[in-house]
Amino acid sequence: MSSRREFVRKISTSALGLPVLLNSSNLFAYANGPYNGPLLRVAIMGLGSYGTRVAEAMQSCRKAKLVGVISGTPSKVTRWQSKYDIPDKNCYNYKNFDNIKDNPDIDAVYIITPNGLHCEFTLRVARAGKHVICEKPMGINAKEGQQMVDACKAANVKLLIGYRMHFEAKTLKIVGMRKNGEFGKIIFFQGQSGFIIGDPNQWRLNKKLSGGGAMMDIGIYSINGARYMIGEEPIWVTAQETKNDPVKFKEGIDETIQFQMGFPGGAVASCLSTYAVNHLDRFYLAGIEGWAEMQPSTGYGPIKARTHKGELTDPHITHQTVQMDEMAGILLENKQPVIPVDGEEGVKDMKIIDAIYKAAKSGKKIALTSS
Ligand code: NAD
């Protein structure tokens, strides 16, 4: 996977790179000389598979730096300390991390633990007076999400959700085209999100730690994607659940859910969330005058996208590198992202997930309110 540094090197040696670069203000910022602005000093909580990916990507950030860790596994802490040059005073475990309040060298904590722990840990980080970046899904239901938003407001810290696609160049280009009316009135969105999940004993299949099944983990991409691709908030949902393996996917852990969302402008989204099909990662947006297709649409990239006007060629930059640099701008300089990544944005997705579960269980169409 290419890093920002690789990207900058490539474009400085390639005459072809410049026009591509000038087409994207987001990417242009990367090559725009040395950075002398504020630096976001981040501690990562949860040194698992995604935490490791974020830490590696952050090595290429210019505005954000990994300076601390929170982990229950001392051997991992030692490894990360030597790899990332993290001092002892910035290392915490799940019992003592409230002491981070006395550490002036950490600005934000990035929570990358199982979903069921996001709310509790967000509340503790907020009480310690640090900004929170929390992985998706922000919690296990909208009630938790709202609690997290309220706690961060009360503590006067910001809450951001790890929606990396909100900073991805091709995604932003399609959203820009839709805003410019290039697809005409939007009629239809299709989102397909899935992979075959392995080990039956992992936390993703444990209701207390995951909050649910594929919907919480991967279906959320189709929900969130429908919202930013269409540019409206859904007003109703319907859903149908299929479970072929009730031993692996116990009560409360969804294997496959098909769901539909209706939007105020008349568009409909038809989506599939599943732990039973591999490499399912596709968005399709159709308007009266044009269309966009992304496949893969939300994986780690490179994202492939084309519209009725042709293939999108924006270069790939590691998503988490861009995300963390952009989040530094939001947290330290009050920058406004094109697609929001704040706690309220996370609550919107959680409310839809709650409604989808309700619709799947009852077989009824569930109305969504904006309050
Ligand atoms: P993982 O199992 O690889 O890592 C989870 C980490 O949490 C581990 O280091 C584990 O030790 C720690 N942990 C702390 N308390 C725990 C407990 N009680 N039980 C189990 N583990 C505990 O999981 P992951 O794939 O890194 O996912 C972590 C979070 O990141 C999830 O919320 C997931 O949805 C999110 N995620 C986001 C993306 C993305 O692209 N944005 C991708 C993958 C995962």
CSV table of N, CA and C in Angstrom, one decimal, residues 204-300:
chain,number,residue,atom,x,y,z
A,204,ARG,N,-16.0,-10.3,17.5
A,204,ARG,CA,-17.0,-9.8,16.5
A,204,ARG,C,-18.3,-10.6,16.5
A,205,LEU,N,-18.2,-11.9,17.1
A,205,LEU,CA,-19.4,-12.7,17.1
A,205,LEU,C,-19.9,-12.9,18.6
A,206,ASN,N,-19.4,-12.0,19.4
A,206,ASN,CA,-19.8,-12.0,20.8
A,206,ASN,C,-20.7,-10.7,21.1
A,207,LYS,N,-22.0,-10.9,21.3
A,207,LYS,CA,-22.9,-9.8,21.3
A,207,LYS,C,-22.5,-8.6,22.3
A,208,LYS,N,-22.0,-9.0,23.4
A,208,LYS,CA,-21.6,-8.0,24.4
A,208,LYS,C,-20.5,-7.1,23.9
A,209,LEU,N,-19.6,-7.7,23.2
A,209,LEU,CA,-18.4,-6.9,22.7
A,209,LEU,C,-18.7,-6.3,21.3
A,210,SER,N,-19.5,-6.9,20.5
A,210,SER,CA,-19.7,-6.4,19.2
A,210,SER,C,-21.0,-5.5,19.0
A,211,GLY,N,-22.0,-5.8,19.8
A,211,GLY,CA,-23.3,-5.1,19.7
A,211,GLY,C,-24.2,-5.7,18.6
A,212,GLY,N,-23.7,-6.6,17.8
A,212,GLY,CA,-24.5,-7.2,16.7
A,212,GLY,C,-23.5,-7.9,15.8
A,213,GLY,N,-24.0,-8.2,14.6
A,213,GLY,CA,-23.1,-9.0,13.7
A,213,GLY,C,-22.6,-8.1,12.5
A,214,ALA,N,-22.8,-8.6,11.3
A,214,ALA,CA,-22.2,-7.9,10.1
A,214,ALA,C,-22.6,-6.5,10.0
A,215,MET,N,-23.9,-6.2,10.4
A,215,MET,CA,-24.4,-4.8,10.3
A,215,MET,C,-23.5,-3.8,11.1
A,216,MET,N,-23.1,-4.2,12.3
A,216,MET,CA,-22.3,-3.3,13.1
A,216,MET,C,-20.9,-3.1,12.5
A,217,ASP,N,-20.4,-4.2,11.9
A,217,ASP,CA,-19.0,-4.2,11.5
A,217,ASP,C,-18.8,-3.6,10.1
A,218,ILE,N,-19.7,-4.1,9.2
A,218,ILE,CA,-19.5,-3.8,7.8
A,218,ILE,C,-20.7,-3.2,7.1
A,219,GLY,N,-21.9,-3.6,7.5
A,219,GLY,CA,-23.1,-3.0,6.9
A,219,GLY,C,-23.2,-1.5,7.2
A,220,ILE,N,-22.5,-1.1,8.2
A,220,ILE,CA,-22.5,0.4,8.5
A,220,ILE,C,-21.9,1.2,7.4
A,221,TYR,N,-21.0,0.6,6.6
A,221,TYR,CA,-20.5,1.3,5.4
A,221,TYR,C,-21.5,1.6,4.4
A,222,SER,N,-22.4,0.6,4.2
A,222,SER,CA,-23.5,0.9,3.2
A,222,SER,C,-24.5,1.9,3.7
A,223,ILE,N,-24.7,1.9,5.0
A,223,ILE,CA,-25.6,2.9,5.6
A,223,ILE,C,-25.0,4.3,5.4
A,224,ASN,N,-23.8,4.4,5.9
A,224,ASN,CA,-23.1,5.7,5.9
A,224,ASN,C,-22.9,6.2,4.4
A,225,GLY,N,-22.5,5.2,3.6
A,225,GLY,CA,-22.3,5.5,2.2
A,225,GLY,C,-23.5,6.0,1.5
A,226,ALA,N,-24.7,5.4,1.8
A,226,ALA,CA,-25.9,5.8,1.2
A,226,ALA,C,-26.2,7.3,1.5
A,227,ARG,N,-25.9,7.6,2.8
A,227,ARG,CA,-26.1,9.0,3.3
A,227,ARG,C,-25.2,10.0,2.6
A,228,TYR,N,-23.9,9.7,2.4
A,228,TYR,CA,-23.1,10.7,1.8
A,228,TYR,C,-23.2,10.7,0.3
A,229,MET,N,-23.5,9.5,-0.3
A,229,MET,CA,-23.6,9.5,-1.7
A,229,MET,C,-24.9,10.2,-2.2
A,230,ILE,N,-26.0,10.0,-1.5
A,230,ILE,CA,-27.3,10.6,-1.8
A,230,ILE,C,-27.3,12.0,-1.3
A,231,GLY,N,-26.7,12.3,-0.1
A,231,GLY,CA,-26.7,13.6,0.4
A,231,GLY,C,-27.9,14.0,1.2
A,232,GLU,N,-28.7,13.0,1.7
A,232,GLU,CA,-29.9,13.2,2.5
A,232,GLU,C,-29.9,12.2,3.6
A,233,GLU,N,-30.8,12.5,4.6
A,233,GLU,CA,-31.0,11.6,5.7
A,233,GLU,C,-32.2,10.7,5.4
A,234,PRO,N,-32.1,9.4,5.6
A,234,PRO,CA,-33.3,8.5,5.3
A,234,PRO,C,-34.5,8.8,6.3
A,235,ILE,N,-35.7,8.6,5.7
A,235,ILE,CA,-36.9,8.8,6.5
A,235,ILE,C,-37.6,7.5,6.9
A,236,TRP,N,-37.2,6.4,6.3
A,236,TRP,CA,-37.8,5.1,6.7
A,236,TRP,C,-36.8,4.0,6.3
A,237,VAL,N,-36.9,2.9,7.0
A,237,VAL,CA,-36.2,1.7,6.6
A,237,VAL,C,-37.1,0.5,6.7
A,238,THR,N,-36.7,-0.5,5.8
A,238,THR,CA,-37.3,-1.8,5.9
A,238,THR,C,-36.1,-2.8,5.9
A,239,ALA,N,-36.3,-4.0,6.4
A,239,ALA,CA,-35.2,-4.9,6.5
A,239,ALA,C,-35.6,-6.4,6.6
A,240,GLN,N,-34.8,-7.3,6.0
A,240,GLN,CA,-35.1,-8.7,6.1
A,240,GLN,C,-33.8,-9.4,6.4
A,241,GLU,N,-33.9,-10.3,7.4
A,241,GLU,CA,-32.7,-11.0,7.9
A,241,GLU,C,-32.7,-12.5,7.4
A,242,THR,N,-31.5,-13.0,7.0
A,242,THR,CA,-31.4,-14.4,6.7
A,242,THR,C,-30.2,-14.9,7.6
A,243,LYS,N,-30.5,-16.1,8.1
A,243,LYS,CA,-29.4,-16.7,9.0
A,243,LYS,C,-29.3,-18.2,8.5
A,244,ASN,N,-28.1,-18.6,7.9
A,244,ASN,CA,-27.9,-19.9,7.5
A,244,ASN,C,-27.1,-20.7,8.5
A,245,ASP,N,-26.4,-20.1,9.4
A,245,ASP,CA,-25.6,-20.8,10.4
A,245,ASP,C,-25.9,-20.2,11.8
A,246,PRO,N,-27.0,-20.7,12.4
A,246,PRO,CA,-27.4,-20.2,13.7
A,246,PRO,C,-26.5,-20.6,14.9
A,247,VAL,N,-25.6,-21.6,14.6
A,247,VAL,CA,-24.6,-21.9,15.7
A,247,VAL,C,-23.5,-20.9,15.7
A,248,LYS,N,-23.0,-20.5,14.6
A,248,LYS,CA,-21.9,-19.5,14.5
A,248,LYS,C,-22.5,-18.1,14.8
A,249,PHE,N,-23.7,-17.8,14.3
A,249,PHE,CA,-24.3,-16.5,14.4
A,249,PHE,C,-25.4,-16.6,15.4
A,250,LYS,N,-25.1,-16.4,16.7
A,250,LYS,CA,-26.1,-16.7,17.7
A,250,LYS,C,-27.1,-15.5,17.8
A,251,GLU,N,-28.1,-15.7,18.7
A,251,GLU,CA,-29.1,-14.7,18.9
A,251,GLU,C,-28.4,-13.3,19.0
A,252,GLY,N,-28.9,-12.3,18.3
A,252,GLY,CA,-28.4,-11.0,18.4
A,252,GLY,C,-27.2,-10.7,17.5
A,253,ILE,N,-26.7,-11.8,16.8
A,253,ILE,CA,-25.5,-11.6,15.9
A,253,ILE,C,-26.1,-11.8,14.5
A,254,ASP,N,-26.2,-10.8,13.7
A,254,ASP,CA,-26.8,-10.9,12.3
A,254,ASP,C,-25.7,-11.4,11.4
A,255,GLU,N,-26.1,-12.4,10.6
A,255,GLU,CA,-25.3,-13.0,9.5
A,255,GLU,C,-25.5,-12.2,8.3
A,256,THR,N,-26.7,-12.1,7.8
A,256,THR,CA,-27.0,-11.4,6.6
A,256,THR,C,-28.3,-10.5,6.8
A,257,ILE,N,-28.3,-9.3,6.4
A,257,ILE,CA,-29.5,-8.4,6.4
A,257,ILE,C,-29.5,-7.7,5.1
A,258,GLN,N,-30.7,-7.8,4.5
A,258,GLN,CA,-30.9,-6.9,3.3
A,258,GLN,C,-31.7,-5.8,3.9
A,259,PHE,N,-31.4,-4.5,3.5
A,259,PHE,CA,-32.3,-3.4,4.0
A,259,PHE,C,-32.4,-2.4,2.9
A,260,GLN,N,-33.5,-1.6,3.1
A,260,GLN,CA,-33.9,-0.6,2.1
A,260,GLN,C,-34.1,0.7,3.0
A,261,MET,N,-33.7,1.8,2.4
A,261,MET,CA,-33.9,3.1,3.0
A,261,MET,C,-34.6,4.1,2.0
A,262,GLY,N,-35.5,4.8,2.5
A,262,GLY,CA,-36.2,5.8,1.7
A,262,GLY,C,-35.7,7.2,2.1
A,263,PHE,N,-35.5,8.1,1.1
A,263,PHE,CA,-35.0,9.4,1.3
A,263,PHE,C,-36.0,10.5,0.9
A,264,PRO,N,-36.0,11.6,1.6
A,264,PRO,CA,-37.0,12.6,1.4
A,264,PRO,C,-37.2,13.1,-0.1
A,265,GLY,N,-36.1,13.1,-0.8
A,265,GLY,CA,-36.1,13.6,-2.2
A,265,GLY,C,-36.7,12.5,-3.2
A,266,GLY,N,-37.0,11.3,-2.6
A,266,GLY,CA,-37.6,10.3,-3.5
A,266,GLY,C,-36.6,9.1,-3.8
A,267,ALA,N,-35.4,9.3,-3.4
A,267,ALA,CA,-34.4,8.2,-3.7
A,267,ALA,C,-34.6,7.0,-2.8
A,268,VAL,N,-34.2,5.9,-3.3
A,268,VAL,CA,-34.3,4.7,-2.5
A,268,VAL,C,-32.9,4.0,-2.5
A,269,ALA,N,-32.5,3.5,-1.3
A,269,ALA,CA,-31.3,2.7,-1.2
A,269,ALA,C,-31.6,1.3,-0.9
A,270,SER,N,-30.9,0.4,-1.6
A,270,SER,CA,-31.1,-1.1,-1.4
A,270,SER,C,-29.8,-1.7,-1.1
A,271,CYS,N,-29.7,-2.3,0.1
A,271,CYS,CA,-28.3,-2.6,0.6
A,271,CYS,C,-28.3,-4.0,1.1
A,272,LEU,N,-27.0,-4.6,1.2
A,272,LEU,CA,-26.8,-5.9,1.7
A,272,LEU,C,-25.6,-5.9,2.6
A,273,SER,N,-25.8,-6.4,3.8
A,273,SER,CA,-24.8,-6.5,4.8
A,273,SER,C,-24.6,-8.0,5.2
A,274,THR,N,-23.4,-8.5,5.1
A,274,THR,CA,-23.3,-10.0,5.3
A,274,THR,C,-21.9,-10.4,5.8
A,275,TYR,N,-21.9,-11.5,6.6
A,275,TYR,CA,-20.7,-12.1,7.0
A,275,TYR,C,-20.6,-13.4,6.2
A,276,ALA,N,-21.4,-13.6,5.1
A,276,ALA,CA,-21.4,-14.9,4.4
A,276,ALA,C,-20.9,-14.8,3.0
A,277,VAL,N,-20.5,-13.6,2.5
A,277,VAL,CA,-19.9,-13.5,1.2
A,277,VAL,C,-18.6,-12.7,1.2
A,278,ASN,N,-17.6,-13.2,0.5
A,278,ASN,CA,-16.3,-12.5,0.5
A,278,ASN,C,-16.3,-11.4,-0.5
A,279,HIS,N,-15.4,-10.4,-0.3
A,279,HIS,CA,-15.1,-9.4,-1.2
A,279,HIS,C,-16.4,-8.6,-1.7
A,280,LEU,N,-17.3,-8.5,-0.9
A,280,LEU,CA,-18.5,-7.7,-1.3
A,280,LEU,C,-18.3,-6.3,-0.8
A,281,ASP,N,-18.1,-5.4,-1.8
A,281,ASP,CA,-17.7,-4.0,-1.5
A,281,ASP,C,-18.0,-3.1,-2.7
A,282,ARG,N,-19.3,-2.8,-2.8
A,282,ARG,CA,-19.7,-2.1,-4.1
A,282,ARG,C,-20.7,-1.1,-3.8
A,283,PHE,N,-20.5,0.1,-4.3
A,283,PHE,CA,-21.5,1.2,-4.3
A,283,PHE,C,-22.0,1.5,-5.7
A,284,TYR,N,-23.2,1.8,-5.9
A,284,TYR,CA,-23.7,2.2,-7.2
A,284,TYR,C,-24.8,3.3,-6.9
A,285,LEU,N,-24.5,4.5,-7.6
A,285,LEU,CA,-25.4,5.6,-7.4
A,285,LEU,C,-26.0,6.0,-8.8
A,286,ALA,N,-27.3,6.1,-8.9
A,286,ALA,CA,-28.0,6.4,-10.1
A,286,ALA,C,-28.8,7.6,-10.0
A,287,GLY,N,-28.6,8.6,-10.9
A,287,GLY,CA,-29.4,9.7,-11.0
A,287,GLY,C,-30.1,9.7,-12.4
A,288,ILE,N,-31.0,10.7,-12.6
A,288,ILE,CA,-31.6,10.7,-13.9
A,288,ILE,C,-30.7,11.0,-15.1
A,289,GLU,N,-29.6,11.7,-14.8
A,289,GLU,CA,-28.7,12.1,-15.9
A,289,GLU,C,-27.3,11.4,-15.8
A,290,GLY,N,-27.1,10.6,-14.8
A,290,GLY,CA,-25.8,10.0,-14.8
A,290,GLY,C,-25.7,9.0,-13.6
A,291,TRP,N,-24.5,8.4,-13.5
A,291,TRP,CA,-24.3,7.3,-12.5
A,291,TRP,C,-22.8,7.3,-12.0
A,292,ALA,N,-22.6,6.7,-10.9
A,292,ALA,CA,-21.3,6.4,-10.4
A,292,ALA,C,-21.2,5.0,-9.8
A,293,GLU,N,-20.1,4.3,-10.0
A,293,GLU,CA,-19.9,3.0,-9.5
A,293,GLU,C,-18.6,2.9,-8.8
A,294,MET,N,-18.5,2.3,-7.6
A,294,MET,CA,-17.3,2.2,-6.9
A,294,MET,C,-17.2,0.7,-6.5
A,295,GLN,N,-16.1,0.1,-6.9
A,295,GLN,CA,-15.8,-1.3,-6.5
A,295,GLN,C,-14.3,-1.6,-6.7
A,296,PRO,N,-13.6,-1.8,-5.6
A,296,PRO,CA,-14.1,-1.7,-4.2
A,296,PRO,C,-14.4,-0.2,-3.8
A,297,SER,N,-15.4,-0.1,-2.9
A,297,SER,CA,-15.9,1.2,-2.5
A,297,SER,C,-15.4,1.7,-1.1
A,298,THR,N,-15.1,0.7,-0.2
A,298,THR,CA,-14.8,1.2,1.1
A,298,THR,C,-13.6,0.4,1.7
A,299,GLY,N,-13.0,-0.5,0.9
A,299,GLY,CA,-11.9,-1.3,1.4
A,299,GLY,C,-10.7,-0.4,1.6
A,300,TYR,N,-9.5,-1.0,2.0
A,300,TYR,CA,-8.4,-0.1,2.3
A,300,TYR,C,-7.7,0.5,1.0
